[in-house]
PDB file of C-alpha atoms in Angstrom:
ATOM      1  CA  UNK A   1       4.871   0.032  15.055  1.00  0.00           C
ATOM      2  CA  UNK A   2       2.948   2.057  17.996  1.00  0.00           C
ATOM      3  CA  UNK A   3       4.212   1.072  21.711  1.00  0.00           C
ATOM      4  CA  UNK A   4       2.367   1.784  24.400  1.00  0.00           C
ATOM      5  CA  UNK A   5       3.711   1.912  27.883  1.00  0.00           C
ATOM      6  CA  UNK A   6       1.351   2.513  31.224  1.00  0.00           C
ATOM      7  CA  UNK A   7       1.857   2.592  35.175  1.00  0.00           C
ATOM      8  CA  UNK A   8       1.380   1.592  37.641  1.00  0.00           C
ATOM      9  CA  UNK A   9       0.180  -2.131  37.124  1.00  0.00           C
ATOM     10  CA  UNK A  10      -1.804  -2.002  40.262  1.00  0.00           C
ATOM     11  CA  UNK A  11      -3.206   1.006  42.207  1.00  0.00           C
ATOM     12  CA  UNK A  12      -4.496   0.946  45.703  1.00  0.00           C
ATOM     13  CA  UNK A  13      -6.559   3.818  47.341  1.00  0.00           C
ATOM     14  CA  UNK A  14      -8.955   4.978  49.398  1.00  0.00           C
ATOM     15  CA  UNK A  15     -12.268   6.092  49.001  1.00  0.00           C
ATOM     16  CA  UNK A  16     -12.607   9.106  48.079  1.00  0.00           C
ATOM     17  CA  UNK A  17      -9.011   9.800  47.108  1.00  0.00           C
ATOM     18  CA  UNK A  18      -7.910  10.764  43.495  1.00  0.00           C
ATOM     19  CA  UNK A  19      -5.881   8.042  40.949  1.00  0.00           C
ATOM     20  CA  UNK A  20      -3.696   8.827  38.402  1.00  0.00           C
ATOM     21  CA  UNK A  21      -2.836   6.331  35.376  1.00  0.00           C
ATOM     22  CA  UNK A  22      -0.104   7.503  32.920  1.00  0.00           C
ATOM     23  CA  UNK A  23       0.898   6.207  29.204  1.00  0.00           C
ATOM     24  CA  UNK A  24       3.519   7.242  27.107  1.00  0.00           C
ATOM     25  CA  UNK A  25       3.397   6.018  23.492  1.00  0.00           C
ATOM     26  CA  UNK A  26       6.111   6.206  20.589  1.00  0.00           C
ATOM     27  CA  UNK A  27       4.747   6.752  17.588  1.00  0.00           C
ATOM     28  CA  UNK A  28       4.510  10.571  16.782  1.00  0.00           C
ATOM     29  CA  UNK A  29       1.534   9.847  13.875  1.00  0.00           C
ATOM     30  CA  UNK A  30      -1.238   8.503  16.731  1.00  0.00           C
ATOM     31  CA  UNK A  31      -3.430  10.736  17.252  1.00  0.00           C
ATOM     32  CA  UNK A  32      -6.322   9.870  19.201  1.00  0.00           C
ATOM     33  CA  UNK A  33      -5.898   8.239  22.779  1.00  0.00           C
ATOM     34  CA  UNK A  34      -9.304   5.884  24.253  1.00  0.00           C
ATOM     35  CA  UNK A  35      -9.329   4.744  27.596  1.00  0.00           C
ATOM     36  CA  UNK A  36     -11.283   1.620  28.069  1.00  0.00           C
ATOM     37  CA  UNK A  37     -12.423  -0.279  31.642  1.00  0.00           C
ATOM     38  CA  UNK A  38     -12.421  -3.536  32.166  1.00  0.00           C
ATOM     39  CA  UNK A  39     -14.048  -4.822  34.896  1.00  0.00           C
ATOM     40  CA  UNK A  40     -13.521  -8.580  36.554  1.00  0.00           C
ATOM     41  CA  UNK A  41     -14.316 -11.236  34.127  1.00  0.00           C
ATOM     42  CA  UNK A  42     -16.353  -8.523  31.836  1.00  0.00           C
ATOM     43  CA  UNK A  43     -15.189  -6.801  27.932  1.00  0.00           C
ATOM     44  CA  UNK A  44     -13.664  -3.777  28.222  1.00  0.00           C
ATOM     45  CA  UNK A  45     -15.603  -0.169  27.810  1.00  0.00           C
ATOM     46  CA  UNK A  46     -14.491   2.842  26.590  1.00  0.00           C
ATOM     47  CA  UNK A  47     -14.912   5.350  29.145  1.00  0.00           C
ATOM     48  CA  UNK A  48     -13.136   8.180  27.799  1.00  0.00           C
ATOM     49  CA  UNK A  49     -11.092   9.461  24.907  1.00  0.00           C
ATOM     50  CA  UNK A  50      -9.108  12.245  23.651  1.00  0.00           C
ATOM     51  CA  UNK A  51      -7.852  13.685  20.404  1.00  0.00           C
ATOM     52  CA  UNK A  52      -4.221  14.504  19.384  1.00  0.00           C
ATOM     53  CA  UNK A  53      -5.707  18.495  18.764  1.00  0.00           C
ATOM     54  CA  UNK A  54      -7.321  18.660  22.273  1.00  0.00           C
ATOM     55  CA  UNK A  55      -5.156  19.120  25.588  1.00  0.00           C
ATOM     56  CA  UNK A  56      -7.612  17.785  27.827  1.00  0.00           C
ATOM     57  CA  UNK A  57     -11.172  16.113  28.419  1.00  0.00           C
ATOM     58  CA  UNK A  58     -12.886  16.465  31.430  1.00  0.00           C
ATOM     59  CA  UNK A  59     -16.232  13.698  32.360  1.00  0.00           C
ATOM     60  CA  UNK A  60     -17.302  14.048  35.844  1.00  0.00           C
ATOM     61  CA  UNK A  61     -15.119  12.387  37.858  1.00  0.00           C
ATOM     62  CA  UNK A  62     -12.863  11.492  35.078  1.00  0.00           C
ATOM     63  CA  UNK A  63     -10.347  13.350  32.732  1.00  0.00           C
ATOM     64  CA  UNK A  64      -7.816  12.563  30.450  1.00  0.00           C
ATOM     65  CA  UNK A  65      -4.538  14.969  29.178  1.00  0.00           C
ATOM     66  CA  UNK A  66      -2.612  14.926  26.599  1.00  0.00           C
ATOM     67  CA  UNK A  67       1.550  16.280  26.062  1.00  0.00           C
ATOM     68  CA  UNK A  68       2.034  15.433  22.152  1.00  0.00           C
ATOM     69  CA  UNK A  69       5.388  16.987  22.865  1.00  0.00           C
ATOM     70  CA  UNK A  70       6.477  14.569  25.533  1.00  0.00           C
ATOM     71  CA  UNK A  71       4.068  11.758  23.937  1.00  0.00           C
ATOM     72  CA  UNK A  72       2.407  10.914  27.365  1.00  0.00           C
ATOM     73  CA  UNK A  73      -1.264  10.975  28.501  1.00  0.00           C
ATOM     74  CA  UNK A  74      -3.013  10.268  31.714  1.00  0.00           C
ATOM     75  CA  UNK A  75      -6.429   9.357  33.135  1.00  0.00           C
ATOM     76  CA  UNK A  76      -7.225  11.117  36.734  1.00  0.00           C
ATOM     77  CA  UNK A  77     -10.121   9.627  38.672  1.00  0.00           C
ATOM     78  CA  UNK A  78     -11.640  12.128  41.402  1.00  0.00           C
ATOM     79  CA  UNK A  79     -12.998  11.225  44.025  1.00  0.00           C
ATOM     80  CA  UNK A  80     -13.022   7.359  43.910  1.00  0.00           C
ATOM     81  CA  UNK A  81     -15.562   4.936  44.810  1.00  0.00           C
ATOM     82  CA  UNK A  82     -15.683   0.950  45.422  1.00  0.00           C
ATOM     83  CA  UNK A  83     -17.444   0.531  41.725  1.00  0.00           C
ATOM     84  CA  UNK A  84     -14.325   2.321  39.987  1.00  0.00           C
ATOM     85  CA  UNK A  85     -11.813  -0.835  41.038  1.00  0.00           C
ATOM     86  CA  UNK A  86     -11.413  -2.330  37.525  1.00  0.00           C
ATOM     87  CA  UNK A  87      -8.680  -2.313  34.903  1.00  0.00           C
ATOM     88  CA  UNK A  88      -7.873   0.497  33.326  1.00  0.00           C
ATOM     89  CA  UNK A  89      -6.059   0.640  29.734  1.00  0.00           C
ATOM     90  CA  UNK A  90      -4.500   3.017  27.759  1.00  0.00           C
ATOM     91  CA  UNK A  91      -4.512   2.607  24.103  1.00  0.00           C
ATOM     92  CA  UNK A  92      -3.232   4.551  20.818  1.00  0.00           C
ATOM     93  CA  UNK A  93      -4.541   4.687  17.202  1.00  0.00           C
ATOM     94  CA  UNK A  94      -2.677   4.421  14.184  1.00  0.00           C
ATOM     95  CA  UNK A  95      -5.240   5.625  12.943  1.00  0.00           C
ATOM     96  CA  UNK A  96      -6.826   1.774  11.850  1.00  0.00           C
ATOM     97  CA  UNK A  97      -6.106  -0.104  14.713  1.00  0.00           C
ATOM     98  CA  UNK A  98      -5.674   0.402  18.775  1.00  0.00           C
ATOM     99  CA  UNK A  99      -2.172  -0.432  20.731  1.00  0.00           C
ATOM    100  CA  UNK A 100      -2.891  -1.212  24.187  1.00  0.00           C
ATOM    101  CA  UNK A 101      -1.275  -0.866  27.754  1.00  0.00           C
ATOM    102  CA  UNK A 102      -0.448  -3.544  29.778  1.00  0.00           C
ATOM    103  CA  UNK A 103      -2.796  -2.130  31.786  1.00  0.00           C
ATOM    104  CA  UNK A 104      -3.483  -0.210  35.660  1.00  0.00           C
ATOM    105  CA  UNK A 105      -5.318  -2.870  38.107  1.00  0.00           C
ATOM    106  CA  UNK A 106      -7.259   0.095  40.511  1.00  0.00           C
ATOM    107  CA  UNK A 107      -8.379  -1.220  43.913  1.00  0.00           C
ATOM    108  CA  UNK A 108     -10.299   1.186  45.852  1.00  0.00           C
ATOM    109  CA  UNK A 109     -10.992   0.414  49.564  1.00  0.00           C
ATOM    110  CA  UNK A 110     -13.902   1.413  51.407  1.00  0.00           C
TER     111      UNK A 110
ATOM    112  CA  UNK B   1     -28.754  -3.789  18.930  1.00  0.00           C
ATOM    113  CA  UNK B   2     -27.315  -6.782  20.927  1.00  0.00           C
ATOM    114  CA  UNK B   3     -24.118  -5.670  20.434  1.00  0.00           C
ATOM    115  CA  UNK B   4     -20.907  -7.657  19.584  1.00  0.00           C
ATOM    116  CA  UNK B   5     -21.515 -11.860  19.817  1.00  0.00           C
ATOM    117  CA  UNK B   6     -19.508 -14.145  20.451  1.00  0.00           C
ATOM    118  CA  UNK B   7     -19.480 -18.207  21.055  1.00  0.00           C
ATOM    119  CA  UNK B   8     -19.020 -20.020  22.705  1.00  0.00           C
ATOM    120  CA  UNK B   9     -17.966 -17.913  25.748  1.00  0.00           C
ATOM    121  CA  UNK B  10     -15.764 -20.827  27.171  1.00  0.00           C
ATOM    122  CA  UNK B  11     -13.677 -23.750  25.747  1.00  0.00           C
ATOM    123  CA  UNK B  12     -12.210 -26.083  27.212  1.00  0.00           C
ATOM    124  CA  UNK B  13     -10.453 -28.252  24.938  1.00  0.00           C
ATOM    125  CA  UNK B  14      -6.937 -31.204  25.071  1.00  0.00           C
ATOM    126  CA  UNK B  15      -4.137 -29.939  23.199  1.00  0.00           C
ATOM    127  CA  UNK B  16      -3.485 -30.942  19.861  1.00  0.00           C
ATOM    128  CA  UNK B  17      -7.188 -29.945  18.859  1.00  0.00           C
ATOM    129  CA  UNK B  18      -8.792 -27.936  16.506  1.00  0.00           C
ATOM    130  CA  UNK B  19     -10.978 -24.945  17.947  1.00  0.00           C
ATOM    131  CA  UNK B  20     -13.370 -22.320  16.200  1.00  0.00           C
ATOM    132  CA  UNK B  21     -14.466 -19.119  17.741  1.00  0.00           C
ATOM    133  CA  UNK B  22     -17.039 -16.944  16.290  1.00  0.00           C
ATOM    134  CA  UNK B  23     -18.223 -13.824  16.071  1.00  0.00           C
ATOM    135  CA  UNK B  24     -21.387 -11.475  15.216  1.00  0.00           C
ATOM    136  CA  UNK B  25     -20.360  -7.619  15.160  1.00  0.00           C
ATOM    137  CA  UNK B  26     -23.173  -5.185  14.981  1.00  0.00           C
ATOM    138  CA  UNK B  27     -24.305  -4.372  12.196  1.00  0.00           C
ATOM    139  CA  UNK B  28     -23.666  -1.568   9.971  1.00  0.00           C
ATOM    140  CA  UNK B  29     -19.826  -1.547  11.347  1.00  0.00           C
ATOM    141  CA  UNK B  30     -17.168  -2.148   8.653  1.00  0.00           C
ATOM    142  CA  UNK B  31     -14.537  -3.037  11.256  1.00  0.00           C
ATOM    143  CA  UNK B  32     -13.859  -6.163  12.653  1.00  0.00           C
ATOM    144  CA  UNK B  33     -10.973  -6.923  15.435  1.00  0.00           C
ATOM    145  CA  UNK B  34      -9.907  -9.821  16.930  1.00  0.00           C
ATOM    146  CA  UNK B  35      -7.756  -9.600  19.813  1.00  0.00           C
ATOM    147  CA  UNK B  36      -5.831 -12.001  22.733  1.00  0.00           C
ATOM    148  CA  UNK B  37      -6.157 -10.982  26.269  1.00  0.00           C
ATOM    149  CA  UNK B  38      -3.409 -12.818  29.231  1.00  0.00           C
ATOM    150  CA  UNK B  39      -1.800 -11.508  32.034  1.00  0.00           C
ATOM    151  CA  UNK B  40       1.289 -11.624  30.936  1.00  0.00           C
ATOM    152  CA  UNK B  41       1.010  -9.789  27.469  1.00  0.00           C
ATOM    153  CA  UNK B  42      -2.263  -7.786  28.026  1.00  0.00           C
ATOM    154  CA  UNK B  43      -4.173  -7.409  25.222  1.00  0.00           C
ATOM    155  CA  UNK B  44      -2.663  -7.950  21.758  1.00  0.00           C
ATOM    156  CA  UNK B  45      -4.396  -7.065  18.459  1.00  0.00           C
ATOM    157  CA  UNK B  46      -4.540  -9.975  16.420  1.00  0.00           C
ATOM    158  CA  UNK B  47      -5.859 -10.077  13.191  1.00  0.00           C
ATOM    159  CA  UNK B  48      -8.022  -6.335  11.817  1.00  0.00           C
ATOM    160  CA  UNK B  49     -10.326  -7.052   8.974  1.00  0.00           C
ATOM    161  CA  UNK B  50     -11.770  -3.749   6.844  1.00  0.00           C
ATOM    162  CA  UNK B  51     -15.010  -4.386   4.800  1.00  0.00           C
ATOM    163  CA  UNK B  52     -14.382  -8.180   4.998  1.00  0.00           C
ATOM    164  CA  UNK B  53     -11.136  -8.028   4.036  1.00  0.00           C
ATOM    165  CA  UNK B  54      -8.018  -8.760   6.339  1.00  0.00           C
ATOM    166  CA  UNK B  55      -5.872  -5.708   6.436  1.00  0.00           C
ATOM    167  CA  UNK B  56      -3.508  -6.436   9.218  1.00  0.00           C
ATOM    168  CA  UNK B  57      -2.941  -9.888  10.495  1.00  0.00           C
ATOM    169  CA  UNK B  58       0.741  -9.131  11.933  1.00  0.00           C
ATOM    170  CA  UNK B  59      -0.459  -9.877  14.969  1.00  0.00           C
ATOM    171  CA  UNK B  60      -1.366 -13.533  14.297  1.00  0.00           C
ATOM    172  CA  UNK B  61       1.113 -15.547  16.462  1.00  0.00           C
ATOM    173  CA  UNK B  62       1.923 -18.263  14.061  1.00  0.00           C
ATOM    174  CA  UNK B  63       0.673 -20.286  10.869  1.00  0.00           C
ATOM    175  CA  UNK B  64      -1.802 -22.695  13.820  1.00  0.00           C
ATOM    176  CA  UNK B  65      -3.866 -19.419  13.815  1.00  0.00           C
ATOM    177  CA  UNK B  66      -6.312 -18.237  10.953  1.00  0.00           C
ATOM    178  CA  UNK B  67      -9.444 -16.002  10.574  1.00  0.00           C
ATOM    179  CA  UNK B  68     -11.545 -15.270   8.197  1.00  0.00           C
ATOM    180  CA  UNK B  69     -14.861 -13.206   7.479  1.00  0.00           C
ATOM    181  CA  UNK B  70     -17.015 -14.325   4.519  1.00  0.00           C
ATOM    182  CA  UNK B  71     -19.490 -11.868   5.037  1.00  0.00           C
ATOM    183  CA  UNK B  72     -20.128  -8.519   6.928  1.00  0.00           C
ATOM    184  CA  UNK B  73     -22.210 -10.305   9.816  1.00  0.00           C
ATOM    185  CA  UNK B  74     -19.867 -13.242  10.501  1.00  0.00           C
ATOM    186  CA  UNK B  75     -15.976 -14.091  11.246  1.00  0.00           C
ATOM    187  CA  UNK B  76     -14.012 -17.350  12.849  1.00  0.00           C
ATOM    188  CA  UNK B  77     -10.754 -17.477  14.275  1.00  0.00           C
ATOM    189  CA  UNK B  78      -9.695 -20.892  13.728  1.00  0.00           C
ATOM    190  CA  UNK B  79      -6.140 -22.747  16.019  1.00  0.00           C
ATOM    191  CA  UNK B  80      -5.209 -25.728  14.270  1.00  0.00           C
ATOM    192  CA  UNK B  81      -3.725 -27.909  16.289  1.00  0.00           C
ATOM    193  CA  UNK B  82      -4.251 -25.781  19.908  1.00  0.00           C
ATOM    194  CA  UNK B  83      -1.753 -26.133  21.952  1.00  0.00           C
ATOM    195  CA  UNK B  84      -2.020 -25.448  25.912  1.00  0.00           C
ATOM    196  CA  UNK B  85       0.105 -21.671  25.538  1.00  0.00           C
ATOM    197  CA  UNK B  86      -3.146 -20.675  23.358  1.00  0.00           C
ATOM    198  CA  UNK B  87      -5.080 -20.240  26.585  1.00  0.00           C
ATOM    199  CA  UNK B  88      -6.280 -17.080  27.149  1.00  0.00           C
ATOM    200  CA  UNK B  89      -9.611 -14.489  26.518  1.00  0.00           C
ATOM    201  CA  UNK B  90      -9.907 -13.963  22.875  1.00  0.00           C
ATOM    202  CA  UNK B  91     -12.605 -10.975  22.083  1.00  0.00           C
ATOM    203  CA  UNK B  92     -13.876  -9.659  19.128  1.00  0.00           C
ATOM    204  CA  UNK B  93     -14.344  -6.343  18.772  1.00  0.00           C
ATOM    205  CA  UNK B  94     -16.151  -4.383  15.686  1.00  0.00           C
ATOM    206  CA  UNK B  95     -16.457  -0.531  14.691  1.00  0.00           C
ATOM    207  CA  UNK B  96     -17.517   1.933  12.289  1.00  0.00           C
ATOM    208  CA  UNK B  97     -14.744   2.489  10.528  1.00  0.00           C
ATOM    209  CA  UNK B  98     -11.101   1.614  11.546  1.00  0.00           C
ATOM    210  CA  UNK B  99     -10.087   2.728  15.050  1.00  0.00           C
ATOM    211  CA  UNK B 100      -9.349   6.907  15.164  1.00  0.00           C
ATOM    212  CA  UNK B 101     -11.593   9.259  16.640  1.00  0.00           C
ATOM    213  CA  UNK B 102     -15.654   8.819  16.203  1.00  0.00           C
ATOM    214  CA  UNK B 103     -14.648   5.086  15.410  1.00  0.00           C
ATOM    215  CA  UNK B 104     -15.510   3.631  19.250  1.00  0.00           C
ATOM    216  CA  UNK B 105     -14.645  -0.384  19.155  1.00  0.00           C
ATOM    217  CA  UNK B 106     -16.869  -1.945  20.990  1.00  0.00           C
ATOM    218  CA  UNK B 107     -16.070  -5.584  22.449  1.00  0.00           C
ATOM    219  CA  UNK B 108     -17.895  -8.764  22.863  1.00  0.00           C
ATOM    220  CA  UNK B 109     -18.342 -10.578  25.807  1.00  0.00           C
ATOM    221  CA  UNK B 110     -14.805 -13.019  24.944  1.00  0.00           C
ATOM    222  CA  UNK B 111     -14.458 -16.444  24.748  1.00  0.00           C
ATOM    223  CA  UNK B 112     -12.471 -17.690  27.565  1.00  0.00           C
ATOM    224  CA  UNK B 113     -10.413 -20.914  25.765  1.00  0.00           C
ATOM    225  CA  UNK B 114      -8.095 -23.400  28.034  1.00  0.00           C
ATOM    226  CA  UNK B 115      -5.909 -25.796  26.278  1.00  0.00           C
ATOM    227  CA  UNK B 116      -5.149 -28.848  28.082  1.00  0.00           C
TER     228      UNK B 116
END
């Protein structure tokens, strides 16, 4: 089956400053990638997603990329601000069900 | 819609007893997902049902752990006995259709269960 991998655990930053999440996943046959949010003691969200035949997906302050070759995929936050400290994971279909990350924990001081 | 239900949203219950969570998903999606959230293994898929029917229930931890969806608007995951390693966040999640693209799950609020 599908496994997902995703660092860091926990990210710190400033305000203002840009995060990076990465995943790499295994199984050459996913081929769409969701990013959900999870904030403290809340479901997660989806907040973004991408497709296996698209490179990269731009949302504001957030964008996701894609390397089939290399089988990773990232999430880049611009610009951070307090409300973006949650938990961020990763996640790749099979196509019927989602394998998640372990999960990024962002913190993003004032 | 009120979106994905669940209850109760805690438990608290001694080990060795039975517990029943439940679950609305919104309606019109085929999909239903049940999944474990702890720190230590994240969130684990465990039981997908398709059009009422369990497709995938790999992820079910051990024979102490069954679901079941009689109808499109209801499902129960059932631990008989619970034991205090079953405490976690279990959510349900439903979609349209599986879980590829245009098939967003969306989660319930979780039922946060402690086994003591």
């Amino acid at each position: 089956g599908e496994n997902v991998e995703q660092h860091p655990s926990t990210l710190s930053v400033q305000e203002g400053d840009s995060a990076v999440i990465k995943c790499t996943y295994s199984d050459s046959a996913s081929n769409y990638f969701p990013w959900y949010k999870q904030e403290l003691g809340k479901r997660p969200q989806l907040i973004i997603d991408i497709r296996s035949n698209v490179g990269e997906k731009k949302d504001q302050r957030i964008a996701v990329t894609l390397n089939k070759t290399a089988k990773h995929f990232s999430l880049h936050i611009t610009e951070t601000q307090p409300e973006d400290s949650a938990v961020y994971f990763c996640a790749a279909s099979e196509p019927s069900t989602l394998t998640f990350g372990k999960g990024t924990m962002l913190l993003v001081s004032p | 819609d009120a979106g994905v239900i669940q209850s109760p949203r805690h438990e608290v219950t001694e080990m060795g007893q039975e517990v029943t969570l439940r679950c609305k998903p919104i309606s019109g999606h085929n999909s239903l997902f049940w999944y474990r959230q702890t720190m230590m293994r994240g969130l684990e898929l465990l039981i997908y049902f398709n059009n009422n029917v369990p497709i995938d229930d790999s992820g079910m931890p051990e024979d102490r752990f069954s679901a079941k969806m009689p109808n499109a608007s209801f499902s129960t995951l059932k631990i008989q006995p619970s034991e205090p390693r079953d405490s976690a966040v279990y959510f349900c999640a439903s979609s349209l259709e599986g879980a590829g693209a245009n098939n967003e799950q969306f989660f319930g609020p979780g039922t946060r269960l402690t086994v003591l």
